[in-house]
Short mmCIF file of C-alpha atoms in Angstrom, two decimals:
data_model
loop_
_atom_site.label_atom_id
_atom_site.label_comp_id
_atom_site.label_asym_id
_atom_site.label_seq_id
_atom_site.Cartn_x
_atom_site.Cartn_y
_atom_site.Cartn_z
CA MET P 21 3.93 -18.87 -17.80
CA LYS P 22 0.74 -19.63 -15.57
CA ILE P 23 -0.13 -17.06 -13.12
CA PHE P 24 -2.53 -16.94 -10.19
CA ILE P 25 -3.16 -13.75 -8.60
CA THR P 26 -5.10 -12.44 -5.70
CA GLY P 27 -6.44 -9.10 -5.31
CA GLY P 28 -5.65 -8.27 -8.81
CA THR P 29 -8.95 -5.92 -9.26
CA GLY P 30 -7.30 -3.16 -6.65
CA PHE P 31 -5.38 -0.13 -6.59
CA ILE P 32 -2.47 -1.91 -6.91
CA GLY P 33 -3.85 -5.27 -8.38
CA THR P 34 -5.15 -3.45 -11.44
CA PRO P 35 -2.15 -2.13 -12.98
CA LEU P 36 -0.14 -5.36 -11.83
CA THR P 37 -2.24 -7.64 -13.74
CA LYS P 38 -2.10 -5.72 -17.05
CA ALA P 39 1.64 -5.33 -16.18
CA LEU P 40 1.62 -9.76 -15.99
CA LEU P 41 -0.95 -9.86 -19.60
CA LYS P 42 1.89 -7.59 -21.22
CA ARG P 43 4.35 -10.00 -20.38
CA GLY P 44 2.22 -12.55 -22.33
CA HIS P 45 0.96 -14.62 -18.93
CA GLU P 46 -1.74 -16.73 -18.87
CA VAL P 47 -3.47 -15.02 -15.89
CA THR P 48 -5.66 -16.99 -13.38
CA LEU P 49 -7.44 -13.92 -11.18
CA LEU P 50 -9.09 -14.90 -7.55
CA SER P 51 -12.56 -13.17 -7.41
CA ARG P 52 -14.91 -13.52 -4.58
CA SER P 53 -17.61 -12.09 -7.04
CA GLY P 54 -16.71 -14.46 -9.55
CA LYS P 55 -17.29 -11.12 -12.25
CA SER P 56 -15.68 -11.59 -15.54
CA VAL P 57 -12.38 -9.50 -16.18
CA GLU P 58 -10.89 -9.01 -19.62
CA GLY P 59 -7.84 -11.05 -20.52
CA VAL P 60 -8.15 -12.99 -17.23
CA LYS P 61 -9.36 -16.45 -16.22
CA ILE P 62 -11.84 -16.17 -13.06
CA ALA P 63 -11.08 -18.41 -10.39
CA LYS P 64 -14.02 -17.54 -7.77
CA GLY P 65 -12.48 -17.64 -4.15
CA ASP P 66 -11.37 -15.67 -1.27
CA VAL P 67 -8.37 -15.68 0.36
CA THR P 68 -9.97 -16.09 4.03
CA GLU P 69 -11.28 -19.58 2.67
CA LYS P 70 -8.05 -21.60 1.70
CA GLU P 71 -10.21 -24.45 0.05
CA SER P 72 -11.69 -22.06 -2.57
CA MET P 73 -8.42 -21.14 -3.93
CA ARG P 74 -7.32 -24.69 -4.55
CA GLU P 75 -8.38 -25.21 -7.64
CA GLY P 76 -7.61 -22.10 -9.32
CA MET P 77 -3.99 -22.13 -7.95
CA THR P 78 -3.49 -25.71 -9.35
CA GLY P 79 -0.65 -25.69 -12.17
CA ALA P 80 0.38 -22.25 -11.36
CA ASP P 81 3.95 -21.37 -12.33
CA ILE P 82 3.95 -18.02 -10.02
CA VAL P 83 1.31 -16.96 -7.56
CA PHE P 84 0.85 -13.20 -6.46
CA HIS P 85 -0.68 -12.56 -3.34
CA ASN P 86 -1.74 -9.12 -3.58
CA ALA P 87 -4.99 -9.03 -1.61
CA GLY P 88 -4.98 -7.36 1.13
CA TRP P 89 -7.22 -4.52 2.87
CA TYR P 90 -5.44 -1.14 3.79
CA GLU P 91 -7.61 1.10 5.98
CA ILE P 92 -6.36 3.42 8.34
CA GLY P 93 -8.82 4.58 11.38
CA ILE P 94 -10.91 1.32 11.37
CA SER P 95 -13.08 0.68 14.19
CA LYS P 96 -12.59 -2.25 16.78
CA SER P 97 -15.42 -3.79 15.03
CA ALA P 98 -13.35 -4.39 12.05
CA GLN P 99 -10.31 -5.17 13.16
CA GLN P 100 -11.43 -8.91 13.39
CA LYS P 101 -12.00 -8.58 9.38
CA MET P 102 -9.08 -6.80 8.67
CA GLN P 103 -6.42 -9.73 11.12
CA ALA P 104 -8.78 -12.18 8.90
CA ILE P 105 -7.63 -10.59 5.55
CA ASN P 106 -4.40 -9.17 5.69
CA VAL P 107 -2.87 -12.48 8.14
CA GLU P 108 -5.14 -15.46 7.95
CA GLY P 109 -5.56 -14.75 4.42
CA THR P 110 -1.78 -14.54 3.82
CA LYS P 111 -1.24 -17.87 5.42
CA ASN P 112 -3.99 -19.37 3.50
CA VAL P 113 -1.96 -18.53 0.29
CA LEU P 114 1.05 -19.43 1.08
CA ARG P 115 0.28 -22.75 2.84
CA LEU P 116 -1.88 -23.85 -0.36
CA ALA P 117 0.98 -22.64 -2.24
CA LYS P 118 3.61 -25.45 -0.33
CA GLU P 119 1.28 -28.19 -0.37
CA LEU P 120 1.13 -27.44 -4.03
CA GLY P 121 4.34 -27.10 -4.72
CA ILE P 122 4.67 -23.87 -6.14
CA LYS P 123 8.48 -22.66 -6.13
CA ARG P 124 7.36 -19.01 -6.57
CA VAL P 125 5.08 -16.80 -4.34
CA VAL P 126 5.53 -12.96 -4.81
CA TYR P 127 3.86 -11.57 -1.39
CA THR P 128 2.93 -7.81 -1.63
CA SER P 129 3.84 -6.66 1.62
CA SER P 130 4.47 -3.05 2.71
CA CYS P 131 7.15 -1.02 4.31
CA VAL P 132 4.94 -0.13 6.56
CA ALA P 133 5.56 -3.66 8.30
CA ILE P 134 9.61 -2.68 8.68
CA GLY P 135 7.95 0.54 10.57
CA ASP P 136 9.38 4.14 11.49
CA THR P 137 13.15 4.74 10.65
CA GLY P 138 13.94 6.94 13.44
CA GLY P 139 14.81 9.39 11.40
CA ILE P 140 17.32 7.59 8.55
CA THR P 141 16.75 6.00 5.25
CA VAL P 142 17.31 2.11 5.34
CA ASP P 143 17.52 -0.93 3.43
CA GLU P 144 16.05 -4.30 2.96
CA THR P 145 18.45 -5.06 6.61
CA PHE P 146 17.06 -3.10 8.72
CA LYS P 147 14.75 -4.07 11.42
CA ARG P 148 11.64 -2.93 13.38
CA VAL P 149 12.83 -1.07 16.36
CA ALA P 150 9.32 0.60 16.80
CA PRO P 151 5.70 -0.20 17.78
CA ALA P 152 3.05 -0.07 14.99
CA LYS P 153 0.84 2.77 15.02
CA THR P 154 -2.31 1.68 13.34
CA TYR P 155 -4.22 -1.66 13.13
CA TYR P 156 -3.20 -1.92 9.78
CA GLU P 157 0.47 -1.59 10.32
CA GLN P 158 0.08 -4.40 13.09
CA SER P 159 -1.69 -6.42 10.77
CA LYS P 160 0.72 -6.27 8.05
CA THR P 161 3.98 -6.45 10.43
CA GLU P 162 2.23 -9.86 11.25
CA ALA P 163 1.47 -11.14 7.80
CA HIS P 164 5.04 -9.95 6.70
CA GLU P 165 6.83 -11.85 9.36
CA ILE P 166 4.67 -15.06 8.14
CA ALA P 167 5.81 -14.52 4.78
CA LEU P 168 9.57 -14.43 5.89
CA GLN P 169 9.27 -18.12 7.15
CA TYR P 170 8.72 -19.61 3.77
CA PRO P 171 11.78 -20.06 1.73
CA ASN P 172 9.67 -19.95 -1.99
CA VAL P 173 8.62 -16.56 -0.74
CA ILE P 174 9.55 -12.80 -2.48
CA SER P 175 8.44 -10.13 -0.53
CA ALA P 176 7.54 -6.93 -2.20
CA CYS P 177 7.34 -4.03 0.03
CA PRO P 178 5.89 -1.08 -1.39
CA ALA P 179 5.97 2.46 0.52
CA GLN P 180 3.30 4.88 0.89
CA VAL P 181 1.57 4.29 -2.82
CA ILE P 182 0.03 6.97 -4.16
CA GLY P 183 -1.94 7.45 -7.71
CA VAL P 184 -4.95 8.33 -9.29
CA GLY P 185 -8.12 6.69 -7.19
CA ASP P 186 -5.92 6.18 -4.23
CA HIS P 187 -8.47 5.60 -1.33
CA SER P 188 -5.73 6.21 1.50
CA PRO P 189 -5.48 9.24 3.76
CA PHE P 190 -3.51 10.90 1.05
CA GLY P 191 -5.61 10.07 -1.91
CA TYR P 192 -8.53 11.61 0.22
CA TYR P 193 -6.75 14.78 0.88
CA ALA P 194 -5.16 14.98 -2.97
CA TRP P 195 -8.55 14.69 -4.20
CA LEU P 196 -10.05 17.56 -1.69
CA TYR P 197 -7.26 19.76 -2.56
CA VAL P 198 -7.69 19.75 -6.28
CA ARG P 199 -10.96 20.59 -5.87
CA ASN P 200 -10.00 23.44 -3.50
CA LEU P 201 -12.20 21.79 -0.50
CA LEU P 202 -9.16 20.56 1.46
CA PRO P 203 -9.18 22.73 4.67
CA PRO P 204 -6.18 24.83 5.45
CA ILE P 205 -5.20 22.52 8.40
CA ILE P 206 -2.58 20.53 8.85
CA TRP P 207 -0.24 19.03 11.33
CA ALA P 208 3.21 16.72 11.63
CA PRO P 209 5.03 18.99 9.49
CA GLU P 210 8.47 17.17 10.25
CA GLY P 211 6.35 13.45 9.67
CA CYS P 212 7.99 11.79 6.53
CA PHE P 213 7.04 9.20 4.08
CA THR P 214 8.61 7.66 1.00
CA TYR P 215 6.43 7.96 -1.82
CA VAL P 216 6.30 5.83 -5.24
CA HIS P 217 3.66 6.07 -7.92
CA VAL P 218 1.02 2.95 -8.19
CA ASP P 219 2.26 2.18 -11.91
CA ASP P 220 5.80 1.84 -10.70
CA VAL P 221 4.85 -0.14 -8.16
CA ALA P 222 3.21 -2.70 -10.19
CA GLU P 223 5.85 -2.97 -12.69
CA GLY P 224 8.38 -3.46 -9.62
CA ILE P 225 6.38 -6.18 -8.54
CA ALA P 226 5.82 -8.18 -11.87
CA LEU P 227 9.63 -7.72 -11.93
CA ALA P 228 10.02 -9.34 -8.77
CA GLY P 229 8.46 -12.50 -10.37
CA ASP P 230 10.32 -11.99 -13.53
CA LYS P 231 13.76 -11.63 -11.61
CA GLY P 232 13.56 -11.61 -7.61
CA LYS P 233 15.57 -14.31 -5.60
CA THR P 234 12.96 -16.38 -3.58
CA GLY P 235 13.74 -15.68 0.44
CA GLU P 236 14.77 -11.79 -0.43
CA VAL P 237 12.79 -9.34 0.55
CA TYR P 238 12.54 -5.41 -2.06
CA PHE P 239 11.82 -2.45 -0.85
CA PHE P 240 9.56 -0.13 -3.59
CA GLY P 241 10.20 3.77 -2.84
CA ALA P 242 11.05 7.09 -5.22
CA GLY P 243 12.15 9.60 -2.80
CA SER P 244 11.22 10.60 1.06
CA ILE P 245 9.51 13.68 1.38
CA THR P 246 8.27 15.73 4.75
CA MET P 247 4.72 17.00 4.96
CA ARG P 248 6.59 20.24 5.05
CA ASP P 249 8.33 19.90 2.01
CA LEU P 250 4.77 18.36 -0.06
CA MET P 251 2.90 21.47 0.37
CA PRO P 252 4.93 23.29 -1.76
CA MET P 253 5.22 20.84 -4.37
CA TRP P 254 1.40 20.46 -4.24
CA LYS P 255 0.89 24.28 -5.09
CA GLU P 256 3.38 23.96 -7.79
CA ALA P 257 2.26 20.91 -9.18
CA VAL P 258 -1.54 22.70 -9.55
CA GLY P 259 -2.14 25.64 -8.29
CA GLY P 260 -4.34 26.42 -5.33
CA ILE P 261 -3.69 27.15 -1.32
CA PRO P 262 -2.12 24.38 0.27
CA PRO P 263 -2.82 24.19 4.12
CA PHE P 264 -0.70 26.36 5.86
CA ILE P 265 -2.09 26.20 9.66
CA TRP P 266 -0.17 23.49 11.47
CA LEU P 267 -1.79 22.55 14.57
CA PRO P 268 -0.04 21.04 17.61
CA LYS P 269 -0.40 17.59 18.05
CA PRO P 270 -2.61 17.65 21.09
CA ILE P 271 -5.09 19.76 19.35
CA ALA P 272 -4.44 17.70 16.02
CA LEU P 273 -5.21 14.60 17.85
CA VAL P 274 -8.58 15.91 19.43
CA GLN P 275 -9.94 17.05 15.48
CA GLY P 276 -8.87 13.53 14.48
CA MET P 277 -11.19 11.97 16.93
CA ILE P 278 -13.88 14.52 16.31
CA ALA P 279 -13.59 14.30 12.30
CA GLU P 280 -13.51 10.23 12.89
CA ILE P 281 -16.89 10.04 14.74
CA PHE P 282 -18.62 12.28 12.11
CA LEU P 283 -17.02 10.52 8.81
CA ARG P 284 -18.45 7.01 10.16
CA LEU P 285 -21.92 9.26 10.68
CA ILE P 286 -22.08 9.90 6.93
CA GLY P 287 -20.80 6.43 5.47
CA VAL P 288 -17.49 7.58 4.85
CA SER P 289 -14.04 6.14 5.34
CA ALA P 290 -12.54 7.80 8.48
CA PHE P 291 -9.72 9.03 6.39
CA ILE P 292 -9.19 11.57 9.09
CA SER P 293 -8.62 9.93 12.62
CA ARG P 294 -6.90 9.86 15.52
CA GLU P 295 -5.26 6.57 14.78
CA GLY P 296 -4.37 8.49 11.13
CA VAL P 297 -2.97 11.40 12.83
CA GLU P 298 -0.91 9.59 15.45
CA SER P 299 0.84 7.93 12.45
CA SER P 300 1.44 11.21 10.63
CA TYR P 301 4.42 11.77 13.44
CA VAL P 302 6.48 9.02 11.87
CA SER P 303 9.23 8.89 9.52
CA PHE P 304 9.33 6.03 7.30
CA ARG P 305 12.49 6.40 4.80
CA HIS P 306 12.82 3.27 2.61
CA SER P 307 15.53 2.91 -0.20
CA GLY P 308 14.54 1.32 -3.49
CA GLU P 309 18.03 0.79 -4.33
CA LYS P 310 18.26 -2.71 -4.17
CA ALA P 311 15.00 -3.41 -6.33
CA LYS P 312 16.91 -0.82 -9.10
CA ARG P 313 19.98 -2.69 -8.82
CA GLU P 314 19.24 -6.14 -8.79
CA LEU P 315 15.29 -6.05 -10.89
CA GLY P 316 16.16 -2.93 -13.23
CA TRP P 317 13.41 -1.19 -11.19
CA THR P 318 13.28 2.38 -12.96
CA PRO P 319 10.51 4.32 -11.17
CA ARG P 320 9.86 8.02 -11.12
CA GLU P 321 10.91 10.10 -8.83
CA ALA P 322 8.46 11.18 -5.53
CA LYS P 323 7.78 14.18 -6.49
CA GLN P 324 7.08 13.43 -10.18
CA ALA P 325 4.58 10.70 -8.39
CA TRP P 326 3.01 13.50 -7.30
CA VAL P 327 2.97 15.63 -9.67
CA ASP P 328 1.04 12.89 -12.00
CA THR P 329 -1.40 11.64 -9.31
CA LEU P 330 -2.78 15.39 -8.45
CA ARG P 331 -2.85 16.19 -12.33
CA GLY P 332 -4.12 13.14 -12.76
CA GLU P 333 -7.16 13.93 -10.50
CA LYS P 334 -7.65 17.30 -11.51
CA GLU P 335 -8.36 16.08 -15.41
CA LYS P 336 -11.21 13.78 -13.78
CA ILE P 337 -13.01 17.08 -12.85
#
């Protein structure tokens, strides 16, 4: 089967590309640089430029639209770029696929597009009730709504993806923790996220291409854990002293603002920011039961996903 994939070399895209090749598919990978990748055909182009994708996408049986920019705490000046990639890029891919008559598109959306679930675990029938807390969340919500308008699209919604090499705030914290560099302060003890390992997400998205029903949404989450419960898990996984000083929200927000300025000054992603702190006070509880039932998805549990992530990061030291 001929596959066209965007974002095939990123954190999720790399294992996804491998999962597609393992299935014996002929994979064409969209690349801005045109740099070769083993086992795939490269189509030079960019999701922000619709016509640049036409040649590579022509003749595809399935399109996997995985390209996106995930970062929390971006500056206002960067918001236009995120909008161009996450929203306009999605429009471009889906419009072109429709023009070319491609009947199956798997779009990597996100459970963040569904938003805060209000303390309950929800399935794919849940409708957003809470406002977005980050610009990333806003952009993915808008792109998700666009994807729902296309009957040939299968929307794959990963929860909080973790794994070795993760560049999300959680990834930075894990990197620091295994090196005994993480400060002892933390916030949002009741903040809750649904976690899933990146390799399991990749397999889930590939399964959505194999078995998913067009027009359907699938959540990929392997269990929800509060921040208070997560810290002992980290200690159990790799030892060390997890953060234990729980800051009140107003103080945490001030700390986030100061850290954001400092991190940008030294040229580092603002993995601690006011936006990042604010978005910790959420309850993102999303069930992956539909994907298990309909796609045959079998992820490791959330706790094991963290054990594998932390131990994998420690092995790199």
